[in-house]
Coordinates of C-alpha atoms and ligand atoms in Angstrom, one line a residue:
X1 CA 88.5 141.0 120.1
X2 CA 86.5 140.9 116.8
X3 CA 83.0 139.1 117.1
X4 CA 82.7 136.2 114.2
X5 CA 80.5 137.4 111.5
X6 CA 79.4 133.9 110.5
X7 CA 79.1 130.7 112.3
X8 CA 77.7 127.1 110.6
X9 CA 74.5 126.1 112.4
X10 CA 75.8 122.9 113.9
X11 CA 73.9 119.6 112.4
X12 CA 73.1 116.4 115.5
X13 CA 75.8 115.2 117.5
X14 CA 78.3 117.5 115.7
X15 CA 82.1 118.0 117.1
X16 CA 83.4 121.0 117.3
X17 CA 86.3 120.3 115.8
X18 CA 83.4 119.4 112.9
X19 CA 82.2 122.9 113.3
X20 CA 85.9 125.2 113.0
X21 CA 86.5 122.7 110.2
X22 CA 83.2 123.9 108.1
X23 CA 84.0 127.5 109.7
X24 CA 87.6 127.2 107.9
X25 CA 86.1 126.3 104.7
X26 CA 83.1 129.0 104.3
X27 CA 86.0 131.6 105.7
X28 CA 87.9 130.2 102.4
X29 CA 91.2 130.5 105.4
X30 CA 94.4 129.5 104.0
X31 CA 95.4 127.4 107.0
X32 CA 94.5 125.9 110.6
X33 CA 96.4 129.2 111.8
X34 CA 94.2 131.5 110.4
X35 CA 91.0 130.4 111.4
X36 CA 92.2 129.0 114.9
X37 CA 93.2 132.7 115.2
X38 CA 89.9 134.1 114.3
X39 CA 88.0 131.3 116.5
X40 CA 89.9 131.1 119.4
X41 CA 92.2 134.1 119.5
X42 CA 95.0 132.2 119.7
X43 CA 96.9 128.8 118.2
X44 CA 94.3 126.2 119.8
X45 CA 96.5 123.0 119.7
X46 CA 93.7 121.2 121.3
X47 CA 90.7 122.3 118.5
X48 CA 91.2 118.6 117.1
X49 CA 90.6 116.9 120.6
X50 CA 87.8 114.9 121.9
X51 CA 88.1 117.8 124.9
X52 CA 89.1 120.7 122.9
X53 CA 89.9 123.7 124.9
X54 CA 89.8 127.8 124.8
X55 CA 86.1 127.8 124.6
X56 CA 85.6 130.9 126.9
X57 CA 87.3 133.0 123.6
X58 CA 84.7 131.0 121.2
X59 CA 82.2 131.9 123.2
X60 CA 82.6 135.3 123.7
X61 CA 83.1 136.0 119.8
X62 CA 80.3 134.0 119.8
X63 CA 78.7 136.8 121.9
X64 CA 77.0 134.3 123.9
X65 CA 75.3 132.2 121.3
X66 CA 76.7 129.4 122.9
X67 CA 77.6 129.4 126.5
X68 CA 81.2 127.8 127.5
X69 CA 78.4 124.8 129.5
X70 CA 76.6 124.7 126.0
X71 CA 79.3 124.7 124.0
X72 CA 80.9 121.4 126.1
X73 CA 77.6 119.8 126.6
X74 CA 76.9 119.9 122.8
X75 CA 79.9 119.8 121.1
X76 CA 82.3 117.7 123.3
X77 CA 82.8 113.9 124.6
X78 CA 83.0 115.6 128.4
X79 CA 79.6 114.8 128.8
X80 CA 80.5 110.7 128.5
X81 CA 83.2 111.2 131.0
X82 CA 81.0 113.7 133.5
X83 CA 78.4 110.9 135.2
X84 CA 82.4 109.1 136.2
X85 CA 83.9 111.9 137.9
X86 CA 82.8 113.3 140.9
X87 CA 81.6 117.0 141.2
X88 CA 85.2 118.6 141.5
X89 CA 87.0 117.1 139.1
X90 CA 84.2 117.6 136.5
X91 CA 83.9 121.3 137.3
X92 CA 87.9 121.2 137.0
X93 CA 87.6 119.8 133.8
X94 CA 85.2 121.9 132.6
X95 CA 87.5 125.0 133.7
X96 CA 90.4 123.9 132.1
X97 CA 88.2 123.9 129.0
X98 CA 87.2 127.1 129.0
X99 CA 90.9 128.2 129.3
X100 CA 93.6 128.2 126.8
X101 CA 95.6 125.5 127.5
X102 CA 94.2 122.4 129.0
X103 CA 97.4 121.1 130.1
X104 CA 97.0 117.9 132.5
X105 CA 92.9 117.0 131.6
X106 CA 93.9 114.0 130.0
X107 CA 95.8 113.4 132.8
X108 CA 93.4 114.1 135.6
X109 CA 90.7 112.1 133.7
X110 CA 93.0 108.9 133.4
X111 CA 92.9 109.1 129.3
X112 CA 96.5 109.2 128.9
X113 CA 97.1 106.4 131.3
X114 CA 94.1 104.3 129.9
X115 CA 96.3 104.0 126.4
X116 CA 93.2 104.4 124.6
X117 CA 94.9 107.8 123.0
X118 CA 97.4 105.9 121.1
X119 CA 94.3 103.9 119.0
X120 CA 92.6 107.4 118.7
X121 CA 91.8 108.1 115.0
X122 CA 89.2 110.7 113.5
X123 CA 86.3 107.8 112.3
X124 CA 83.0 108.6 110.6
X125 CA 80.5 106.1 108.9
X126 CA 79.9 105.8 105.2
X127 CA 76.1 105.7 106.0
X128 CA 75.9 108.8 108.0
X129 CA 78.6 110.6 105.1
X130 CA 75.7 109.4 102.7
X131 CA 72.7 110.6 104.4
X132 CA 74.3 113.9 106.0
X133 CA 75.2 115.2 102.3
X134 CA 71.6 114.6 101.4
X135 CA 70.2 115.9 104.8
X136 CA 72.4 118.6 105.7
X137 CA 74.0 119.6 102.6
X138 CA 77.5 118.6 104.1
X139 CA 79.3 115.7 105.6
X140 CA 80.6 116.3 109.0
X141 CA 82.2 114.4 112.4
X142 CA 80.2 112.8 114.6
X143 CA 80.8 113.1 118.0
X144 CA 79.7 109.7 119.3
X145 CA 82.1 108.4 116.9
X146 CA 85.4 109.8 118.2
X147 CA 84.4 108.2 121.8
X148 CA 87.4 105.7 122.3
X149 CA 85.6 101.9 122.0
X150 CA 82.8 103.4 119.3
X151 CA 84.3 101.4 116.5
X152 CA 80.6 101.0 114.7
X153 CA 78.3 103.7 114.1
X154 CA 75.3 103.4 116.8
X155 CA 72.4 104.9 113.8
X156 CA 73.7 102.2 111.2
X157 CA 75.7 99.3 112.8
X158 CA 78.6 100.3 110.1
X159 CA 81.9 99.8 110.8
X160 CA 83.7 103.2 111.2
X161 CA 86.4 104.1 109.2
X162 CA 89.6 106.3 110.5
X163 CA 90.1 109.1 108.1
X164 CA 93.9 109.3 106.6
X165 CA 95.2 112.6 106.5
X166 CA 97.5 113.3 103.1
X167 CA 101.1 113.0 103.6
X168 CA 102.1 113.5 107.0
X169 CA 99.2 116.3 108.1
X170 CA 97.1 115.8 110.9
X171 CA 94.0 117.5 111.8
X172 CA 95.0 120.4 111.3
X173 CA 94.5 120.3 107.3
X174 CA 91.1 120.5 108.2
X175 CA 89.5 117.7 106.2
X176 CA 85.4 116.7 106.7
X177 CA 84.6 113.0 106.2
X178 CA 85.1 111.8 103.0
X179 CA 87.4 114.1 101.9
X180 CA 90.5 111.6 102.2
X181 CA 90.2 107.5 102.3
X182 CA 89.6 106.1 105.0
X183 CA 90.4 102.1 106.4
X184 CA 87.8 100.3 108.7
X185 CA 88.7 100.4 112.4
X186 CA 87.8 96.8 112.7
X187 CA 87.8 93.3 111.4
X188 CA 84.9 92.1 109.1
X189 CA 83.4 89.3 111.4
X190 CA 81.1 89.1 114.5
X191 CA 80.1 93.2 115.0
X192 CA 76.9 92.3 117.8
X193 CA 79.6 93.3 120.9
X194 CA 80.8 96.4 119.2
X195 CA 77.1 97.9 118.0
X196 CA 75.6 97.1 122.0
X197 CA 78.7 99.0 123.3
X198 CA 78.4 101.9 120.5
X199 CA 74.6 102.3 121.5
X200 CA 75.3 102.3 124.8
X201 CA 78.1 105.0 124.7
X202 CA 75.7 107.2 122.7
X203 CA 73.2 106.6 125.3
X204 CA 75.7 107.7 128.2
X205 CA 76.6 110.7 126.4
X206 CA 73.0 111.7 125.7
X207 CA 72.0 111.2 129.3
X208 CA 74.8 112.4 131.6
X209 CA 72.1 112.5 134.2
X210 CA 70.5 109.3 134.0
X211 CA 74.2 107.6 133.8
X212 CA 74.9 109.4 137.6
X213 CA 71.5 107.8 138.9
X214 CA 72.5 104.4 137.4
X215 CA 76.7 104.5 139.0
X216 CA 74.9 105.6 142.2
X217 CA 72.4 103.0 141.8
X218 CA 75.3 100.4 141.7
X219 CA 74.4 98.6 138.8
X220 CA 77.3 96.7 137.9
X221 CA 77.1 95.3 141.6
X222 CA 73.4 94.3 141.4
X223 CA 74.1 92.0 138.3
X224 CA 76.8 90.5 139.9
X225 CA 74.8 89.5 142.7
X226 CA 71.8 88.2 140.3
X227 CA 74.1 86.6 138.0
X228 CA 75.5 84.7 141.3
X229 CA 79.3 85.8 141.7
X230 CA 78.0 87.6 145.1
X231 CA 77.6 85.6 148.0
X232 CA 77.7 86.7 151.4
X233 CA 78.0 90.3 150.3
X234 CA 81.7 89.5 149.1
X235 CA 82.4 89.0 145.3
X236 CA 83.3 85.2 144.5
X237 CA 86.8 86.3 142.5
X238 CA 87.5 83.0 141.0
X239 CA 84.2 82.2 139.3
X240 CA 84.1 86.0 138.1
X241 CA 87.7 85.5 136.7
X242 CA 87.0 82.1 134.8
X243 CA 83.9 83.6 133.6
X244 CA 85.2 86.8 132.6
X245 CA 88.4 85.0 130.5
X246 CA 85.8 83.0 128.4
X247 CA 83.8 85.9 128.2
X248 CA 86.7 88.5 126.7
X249 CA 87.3 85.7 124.2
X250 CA 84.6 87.0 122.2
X251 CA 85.4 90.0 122.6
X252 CA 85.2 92.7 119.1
X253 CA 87.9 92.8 117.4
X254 CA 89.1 96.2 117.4
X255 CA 93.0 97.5 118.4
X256 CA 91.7 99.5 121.5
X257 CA 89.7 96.6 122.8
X258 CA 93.0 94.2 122.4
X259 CA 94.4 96.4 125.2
X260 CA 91.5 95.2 127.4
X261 CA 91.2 91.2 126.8
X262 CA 94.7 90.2 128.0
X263 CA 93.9 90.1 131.4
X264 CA 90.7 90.7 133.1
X265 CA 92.6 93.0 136.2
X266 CA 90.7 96.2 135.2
X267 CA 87.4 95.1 135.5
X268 CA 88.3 93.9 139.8
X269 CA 89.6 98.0 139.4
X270 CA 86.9 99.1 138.4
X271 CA 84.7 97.0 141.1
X272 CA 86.4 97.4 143.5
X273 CA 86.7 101.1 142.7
X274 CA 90.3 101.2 142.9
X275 CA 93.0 103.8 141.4
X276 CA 92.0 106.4 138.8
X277 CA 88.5 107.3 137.4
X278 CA 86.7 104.9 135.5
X279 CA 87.0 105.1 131.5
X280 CA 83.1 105.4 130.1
X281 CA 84.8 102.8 127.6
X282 CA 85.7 100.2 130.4
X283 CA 82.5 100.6 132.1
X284 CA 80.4 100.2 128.9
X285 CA 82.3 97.0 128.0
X286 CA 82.0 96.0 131.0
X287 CA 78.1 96.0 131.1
X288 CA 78.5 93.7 127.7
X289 CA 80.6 91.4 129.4
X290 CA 77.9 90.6 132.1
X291 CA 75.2 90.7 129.5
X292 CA 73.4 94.4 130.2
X293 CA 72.8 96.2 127.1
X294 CA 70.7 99.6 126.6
X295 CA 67.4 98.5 127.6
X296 CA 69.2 97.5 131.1
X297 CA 70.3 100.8 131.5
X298 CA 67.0 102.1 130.6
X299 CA 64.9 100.1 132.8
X300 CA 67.5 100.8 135.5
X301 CA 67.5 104.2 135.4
X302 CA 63.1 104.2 135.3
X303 CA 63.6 102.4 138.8
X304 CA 65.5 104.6 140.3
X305 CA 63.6 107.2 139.5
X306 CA 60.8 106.0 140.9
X307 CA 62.4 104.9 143.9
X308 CA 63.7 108.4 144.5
X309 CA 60.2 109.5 144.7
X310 CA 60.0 107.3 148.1
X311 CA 62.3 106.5 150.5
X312 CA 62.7 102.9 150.9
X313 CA 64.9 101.2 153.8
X314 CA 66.1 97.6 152.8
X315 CA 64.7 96.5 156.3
X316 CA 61.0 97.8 155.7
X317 CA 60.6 96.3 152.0
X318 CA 56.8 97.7 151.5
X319 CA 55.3 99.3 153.6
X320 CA 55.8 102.5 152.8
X321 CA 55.4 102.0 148.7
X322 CA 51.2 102.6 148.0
X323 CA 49.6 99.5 148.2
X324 CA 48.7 100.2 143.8
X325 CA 51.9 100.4 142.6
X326 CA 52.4 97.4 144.4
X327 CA 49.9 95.7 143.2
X328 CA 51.0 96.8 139.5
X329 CA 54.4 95.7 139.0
X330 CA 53.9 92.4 140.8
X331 CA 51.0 92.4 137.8
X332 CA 53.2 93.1 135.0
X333 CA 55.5 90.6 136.2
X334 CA 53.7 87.8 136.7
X335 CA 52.2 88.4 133.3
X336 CA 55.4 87.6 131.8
X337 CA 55.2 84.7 131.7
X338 CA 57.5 83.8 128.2
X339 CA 60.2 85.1 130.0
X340 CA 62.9 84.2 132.4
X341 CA 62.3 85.8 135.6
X342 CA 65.9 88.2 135.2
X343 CA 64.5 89.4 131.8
X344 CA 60.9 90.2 133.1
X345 CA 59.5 93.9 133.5
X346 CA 60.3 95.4 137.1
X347 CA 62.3 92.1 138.4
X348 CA 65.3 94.5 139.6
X349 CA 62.5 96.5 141.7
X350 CA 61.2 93.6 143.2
X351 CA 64.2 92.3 144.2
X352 CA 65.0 95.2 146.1
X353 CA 61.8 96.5 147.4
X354 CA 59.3 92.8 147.9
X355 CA 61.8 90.3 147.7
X356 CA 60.0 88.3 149.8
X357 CA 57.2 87.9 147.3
X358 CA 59.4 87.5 144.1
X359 CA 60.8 84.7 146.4
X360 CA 58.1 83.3 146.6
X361 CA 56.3 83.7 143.3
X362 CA 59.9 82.7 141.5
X363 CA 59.5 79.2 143.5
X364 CA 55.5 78.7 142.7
X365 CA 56.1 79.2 138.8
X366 CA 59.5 77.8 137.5
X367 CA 60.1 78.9 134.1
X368 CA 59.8 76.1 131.7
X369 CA 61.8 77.6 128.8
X370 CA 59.2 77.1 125.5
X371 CA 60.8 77.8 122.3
X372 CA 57.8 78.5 120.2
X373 CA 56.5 80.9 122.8
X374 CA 59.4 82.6 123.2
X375 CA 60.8 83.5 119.8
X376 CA 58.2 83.1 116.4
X377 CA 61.2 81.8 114.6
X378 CA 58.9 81.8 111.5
X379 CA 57.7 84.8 111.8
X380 CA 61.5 86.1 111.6
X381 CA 62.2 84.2 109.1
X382 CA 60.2 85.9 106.8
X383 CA 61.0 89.3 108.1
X384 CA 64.4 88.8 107.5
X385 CA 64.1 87.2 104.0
X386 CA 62.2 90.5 103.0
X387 CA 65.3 92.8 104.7
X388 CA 67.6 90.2 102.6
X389 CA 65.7 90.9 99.6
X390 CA 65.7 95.0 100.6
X391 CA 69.3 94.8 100.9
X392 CA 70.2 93.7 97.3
X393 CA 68.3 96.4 96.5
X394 CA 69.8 98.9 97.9
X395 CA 73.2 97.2 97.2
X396 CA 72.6 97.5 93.5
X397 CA 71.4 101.1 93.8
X398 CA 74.6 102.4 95.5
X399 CA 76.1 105.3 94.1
X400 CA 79.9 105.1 92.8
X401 CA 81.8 101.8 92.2
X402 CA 79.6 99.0 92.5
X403 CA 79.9 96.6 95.6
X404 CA 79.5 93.0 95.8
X405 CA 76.5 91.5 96.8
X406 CA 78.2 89.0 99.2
X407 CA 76.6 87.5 102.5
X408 CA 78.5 90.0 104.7
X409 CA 77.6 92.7 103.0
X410 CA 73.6 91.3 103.0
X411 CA 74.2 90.9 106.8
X412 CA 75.3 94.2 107.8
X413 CA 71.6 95.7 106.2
X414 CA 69.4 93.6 108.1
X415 CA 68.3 93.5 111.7
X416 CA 68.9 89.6 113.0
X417 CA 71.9 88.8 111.3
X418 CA 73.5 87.8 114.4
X419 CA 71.0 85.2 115.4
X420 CA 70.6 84.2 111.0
X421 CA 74.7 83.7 111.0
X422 CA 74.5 81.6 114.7
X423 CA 71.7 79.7 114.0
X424 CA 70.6 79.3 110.4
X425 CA 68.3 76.3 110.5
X426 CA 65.8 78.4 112.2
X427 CA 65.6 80.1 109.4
X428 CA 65.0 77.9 105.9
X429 CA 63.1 80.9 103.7
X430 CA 66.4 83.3 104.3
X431 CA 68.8 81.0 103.7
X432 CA 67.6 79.4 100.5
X433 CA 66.4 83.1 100.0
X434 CA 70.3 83.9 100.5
X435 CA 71.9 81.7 98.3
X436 CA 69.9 83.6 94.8
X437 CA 70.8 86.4 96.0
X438 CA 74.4 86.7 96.1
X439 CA 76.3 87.8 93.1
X440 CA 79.5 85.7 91.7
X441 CA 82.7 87.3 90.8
X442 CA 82.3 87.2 87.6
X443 CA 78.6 89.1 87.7
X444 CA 80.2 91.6 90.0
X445 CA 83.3 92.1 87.5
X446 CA 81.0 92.7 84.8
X447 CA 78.9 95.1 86.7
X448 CA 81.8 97.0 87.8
X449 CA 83.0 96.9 83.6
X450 CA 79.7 98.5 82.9
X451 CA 79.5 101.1 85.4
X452 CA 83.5 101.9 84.2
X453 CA 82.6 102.1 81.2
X454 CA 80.0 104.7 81.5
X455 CA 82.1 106.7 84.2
X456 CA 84.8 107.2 82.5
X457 CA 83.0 107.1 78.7
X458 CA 85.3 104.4 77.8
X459 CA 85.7 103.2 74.0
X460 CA 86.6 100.0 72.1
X461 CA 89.7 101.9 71.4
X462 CA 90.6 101.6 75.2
X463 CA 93.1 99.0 75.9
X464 CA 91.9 96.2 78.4
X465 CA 94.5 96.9 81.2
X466 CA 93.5 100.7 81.7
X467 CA 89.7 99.5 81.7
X468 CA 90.1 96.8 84.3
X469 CA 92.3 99.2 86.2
X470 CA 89.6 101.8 86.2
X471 CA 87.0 99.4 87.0
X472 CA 89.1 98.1 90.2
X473 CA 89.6 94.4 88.8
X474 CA 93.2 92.8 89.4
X475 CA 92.2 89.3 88.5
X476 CA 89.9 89.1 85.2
X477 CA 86.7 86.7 85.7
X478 CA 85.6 87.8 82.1
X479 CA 86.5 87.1 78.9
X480 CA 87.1 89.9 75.9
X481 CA 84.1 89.2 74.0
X482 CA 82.0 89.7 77.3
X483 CA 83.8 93.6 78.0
X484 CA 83.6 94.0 73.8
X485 CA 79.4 93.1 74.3
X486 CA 79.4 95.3 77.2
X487 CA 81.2 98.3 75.5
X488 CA 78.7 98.1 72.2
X489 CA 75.5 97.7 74.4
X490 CA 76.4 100.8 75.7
X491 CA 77.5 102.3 73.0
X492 CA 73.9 101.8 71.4
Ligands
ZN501 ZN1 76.2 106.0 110.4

């Protein structure tokens, strides 16, 4: 067994199928084979995968740079599927890894039957492509975005795009980002669904821990119960299911969450922990159906840690909790008082530890919902007409073709969008703001004429087909003289 004489330093969140792919191109290797051979020792048909096996052989020409735990921890999704499987099956997993062949982890980790694999695609964001060149020197794949329901890029709230290997190669042409065009995994539209479940996906896989602590905590059980489907300890099945089909209705858009809206079956699996381990996917989709995004997981995870530090029986509420700490949270939450009671700090504690106060408290101070309070629509306003403003900005500056300065594409830079598309009288400044800002088709064409024109040093002698072919435009919004003024402007 040779020991590799060179190895790329691997950039944040990188796959490993990222890292043989850079490996391939420094060794200058003529094919997958080659380099396959001189990583793994053998033909890796799993290199490509989201669980890519033969790791103890990369390891040990590796000589130990990376343990066979590191190198799954840090280079592979296992770690979004560990905190979902008990002990023995992930140490299973994580054996079959390490060997050469792998066959039957999908399998055992209910992939192949979840029919996620068939919407599987090799995705990366145009942002990240962007910024990694100018970071890192290089492009590479993410690994968050190869999770199965990450259709928009958790740093940038991008749609991702799914690479298209040339002719009929797969992965095995060894291609980074960029390197081949790409088409969006997802509809233009609504994205808020798709960037909660993104962030929480990257969240899970960054804190396989903290997940465990939550699935043991039972969160998805405890919402049910404060959102009121629970009563008398027994789910109310109707009410979930009508609320559940209205809910999937607005579901994302994407080809792998089509497989889940049809019927809302999976989610009474997944409750009632029935049949074969729970996809990280399903579970994350399911905390946006019921409304819990990151900062539920968060806060959940914070009070079970500091409940582990005690023990607590459900028939003693407090006495056994120091009478500070006590005192502090039912502070903090009675000082919230621009919130509804679900939404304020340490409400999921109290309910569980001094319920009998919350009870009490919850009836002495009804929340009168106070709009000015709550959200300083103004204040947003203004905010967002700055981002708006930002945004054409760094529209215009984009390298390459120019884009269109349309709404969606103003949208997609800025924070509130969401909340500025649902409810745009709350905010006048953006949306007069908005309307100057965006650029027609015929300001667009003529931009995009300009910058052809200088890319491609075109002349007056060029005929007007091959310049609106070069500059992307099918259906002319300018007239000669315009592209004729263009051409001599630049010419001088
Ligand atoms: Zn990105």
């Amino acid at each position: 067994m040779a020991n590799l004489l060179f190895f790329p330093q691997p950039f944040p969140d990188e796959s490993l199928y990222s890292l043989a792919v850079r490996y391939h191109k420094l060794a200058a290797n003529q094919g997958y084979r080659a380099t396959s051979q001189e990583l793994f020792g053998s033909y890796s048909r799993t290199c490509g995968s989201i669980l890519p096996c033969c790791l103890e052989a990369l390891s040990e020409r590796l000589r130990g740079a990376f343990s066979v735990g590191e190198l799954i921890e840090r280079f592979t999704l296992l770690p979004l599927f560990l905190p979902f499987l008990d002990d023995e099956k992930g140490r299973d997993a994580a054996v079959l890894m390490g060997g050469n062949r792998g066959t039957g982890l999908k399998m055992a980790l209910g992939i192949t039957a979840s029919r996620f694999l068939q919407h599987a695609s090799f995705r990366y964001c145009e942002s990240c492509v962007r910024e990694d060149i100018l970071e890192c020197g290089s492009a590479y794949w993410h690994r968050i975005h190869q999770a199965s329901g990450t259709c928009i890029c958790p740093r940038h709230s991008e749609v991702l795009q799914a690479i298209r290997f040339p002719g009929c190669s797969d992965w095995r042409c060894m291609l980074l980002p960029g390197e081949s065009a790409g088409t969006p995994v997802m509809d233009c539209g609504d994205h808020s669904g798709a960037v909660a479940i993104a962030h929480m996906q990257l969240w899970g896989l960054d804190h396989p821990n903290e997940m465990k602590t939550i699935l043991a905590g039972n969160l998805l059980r405890n919402r049910l119960d404060e959102m009121g489907f629970i009563r008398s300890g027994r789910i109310r099945e109707q009410m979930l299911r009508d609320f559940l089909t209205r809910r999937l209705r607005c579901s994302p858009s994407a080809a792998e969450f089509e497989e889940m809206v049809r019927s809302a079956e999976w989610v009474f699996q997944i409750l009632r922990r029935q049949g074969r381990t729970v996809q990280p996917f399903k579970f994350y989709f399911l905390c946006w159906l019921l409304d819990l995004e990151l900062e539920h997981l968060n806060t959940y995870r914070l009070e079970d840690v500091n409940r582990a530090g005690i023990v607590v029986r459900p028939d003693e509420p407090n006495n056994i909790i120091p009478d500070d700490d006590l005192h502090a949270r039912r502070i903090a939450f009675a000082k919230s008082t621009n919130l509804k009671c679900h939404d304020k700090p340490g409400y999921q504690w109290l309910y569980r530890h001094d319920r009998e106060w919350l009870a009490r408290y919850v009836a002495g101070n009804p929340y009168h919902r106070d709009r000015r309070i709550l959200i300083d629509w103004q204040s947003r306003d203004s905010a967002l007409a700055l981002e708006l403003a930002k945004a054409k900005t760094m529209i215009l500056s984009v390298d390459g073709k120019p884009q269109q300065v349309t709404r969606a594409a103003l949208c997609r830079r800025v924070l509130n969008a969401h909340a500025f598309l649902k409810m745009p009288d709350h905010f006048p400044m953006s949306t007069t703001l908005m309307a100057g800002l965006l650029e027609s088709t015929h300001d667009h064409q003529l931009r995009k004429i300009r910058w052809a024109i200088r890319e491609y040093s075109l002349t007056e002698n060029c005929a007007m087909s091959v310049l609106y072919r070069y500059a992307g435009i099918r259906i002319s919004r300018v007239s000669e003289d315009e592209v004729f003024t263009q051409i001599r402007d630049d010419m001088d």
